[in-house]
mmCIF file of C-alpha atoms in Angstrom:
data_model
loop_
_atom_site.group_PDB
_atom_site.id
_atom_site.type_symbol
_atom_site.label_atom_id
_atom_site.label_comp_id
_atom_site.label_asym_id
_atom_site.label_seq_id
_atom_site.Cartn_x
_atom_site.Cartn_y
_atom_site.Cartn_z
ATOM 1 C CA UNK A 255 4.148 44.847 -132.044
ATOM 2 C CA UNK A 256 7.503 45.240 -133.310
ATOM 3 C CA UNK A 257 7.266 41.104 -135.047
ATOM 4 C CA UNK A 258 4.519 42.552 -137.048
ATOM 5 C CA UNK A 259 6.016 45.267 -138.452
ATOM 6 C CA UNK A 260 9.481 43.456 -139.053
ATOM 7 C CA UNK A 261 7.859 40.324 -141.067
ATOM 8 C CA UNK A 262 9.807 39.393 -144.011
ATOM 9 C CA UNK A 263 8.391 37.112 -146.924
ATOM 10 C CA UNK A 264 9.698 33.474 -146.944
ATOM 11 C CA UNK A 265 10.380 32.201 -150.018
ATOM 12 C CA UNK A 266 8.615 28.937 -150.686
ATOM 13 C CA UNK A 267 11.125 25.892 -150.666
ATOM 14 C CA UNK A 268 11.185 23.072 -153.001
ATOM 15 C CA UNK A 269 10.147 19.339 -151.823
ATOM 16 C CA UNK A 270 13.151 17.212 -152.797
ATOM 17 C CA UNK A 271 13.375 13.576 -152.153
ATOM 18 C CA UNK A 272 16.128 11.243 -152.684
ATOM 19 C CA UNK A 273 15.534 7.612 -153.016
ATOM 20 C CA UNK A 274 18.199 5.310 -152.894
ATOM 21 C CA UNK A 275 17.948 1.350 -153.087
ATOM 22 C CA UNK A 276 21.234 -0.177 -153.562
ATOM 23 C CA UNK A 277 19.733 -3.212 -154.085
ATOM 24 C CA UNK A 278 17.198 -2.631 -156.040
ATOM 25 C CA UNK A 279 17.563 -2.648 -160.415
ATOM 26 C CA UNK A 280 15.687 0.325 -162.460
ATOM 27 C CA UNK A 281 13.663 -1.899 -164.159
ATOM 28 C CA UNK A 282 12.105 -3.429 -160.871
ATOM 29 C CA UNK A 283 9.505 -0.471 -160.931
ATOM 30 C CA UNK A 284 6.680 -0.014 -162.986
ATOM 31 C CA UNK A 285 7.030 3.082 -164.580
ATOM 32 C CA UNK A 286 10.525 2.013 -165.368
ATOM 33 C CA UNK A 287 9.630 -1.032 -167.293
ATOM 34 C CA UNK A 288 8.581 -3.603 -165.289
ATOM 35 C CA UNK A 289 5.027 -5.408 -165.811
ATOM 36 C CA UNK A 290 5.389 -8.447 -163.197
ATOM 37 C CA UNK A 291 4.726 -6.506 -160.259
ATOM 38 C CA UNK A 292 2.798 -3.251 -159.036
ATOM 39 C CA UNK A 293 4.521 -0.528 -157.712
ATOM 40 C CA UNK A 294 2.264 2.133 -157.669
ATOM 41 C CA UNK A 295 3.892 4.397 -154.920
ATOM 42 C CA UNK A 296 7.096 4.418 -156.855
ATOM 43 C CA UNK A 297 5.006 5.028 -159.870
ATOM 44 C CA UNK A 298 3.114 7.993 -158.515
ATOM 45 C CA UNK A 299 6.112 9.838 -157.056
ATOM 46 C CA UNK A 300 7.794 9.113 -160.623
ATOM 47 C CA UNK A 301 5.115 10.429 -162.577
ATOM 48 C CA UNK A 302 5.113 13.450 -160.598
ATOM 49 C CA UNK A 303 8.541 14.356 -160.370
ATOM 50 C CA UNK A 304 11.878 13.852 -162.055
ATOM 51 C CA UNK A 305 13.661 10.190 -163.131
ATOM 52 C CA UNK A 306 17.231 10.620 -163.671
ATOM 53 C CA UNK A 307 18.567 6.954 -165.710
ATOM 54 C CA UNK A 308 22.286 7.377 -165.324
#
């Protein structure tokens, strides 16, 4: 009874995800430049989120 009636709103959390390849160039990935090869997981996850260059 008394977890019902003290119930506070969680604030929804953002999904962040770090990818670091250290051997790995940018323009290995598809949406980065590169034609050779698909990457379309690495695509995907770039299209729908943020690419940082420097």
């Amino acid at each position: 009874m008394c977890l019902a009636l003290g119930q506070a709103q969680v604030e929804a959390k953002p999904n962040v995800l770090f990818l670091f390849a250290d051997d790995q160039c940018f323009e290995t990935i598809g949406s980065l430049g590169l034609t050779d090869i698909d990457t379309p997981n690495l695509d995907r996850l770039a299209s729908r989120g943020t690419q940082f260059s420097r």
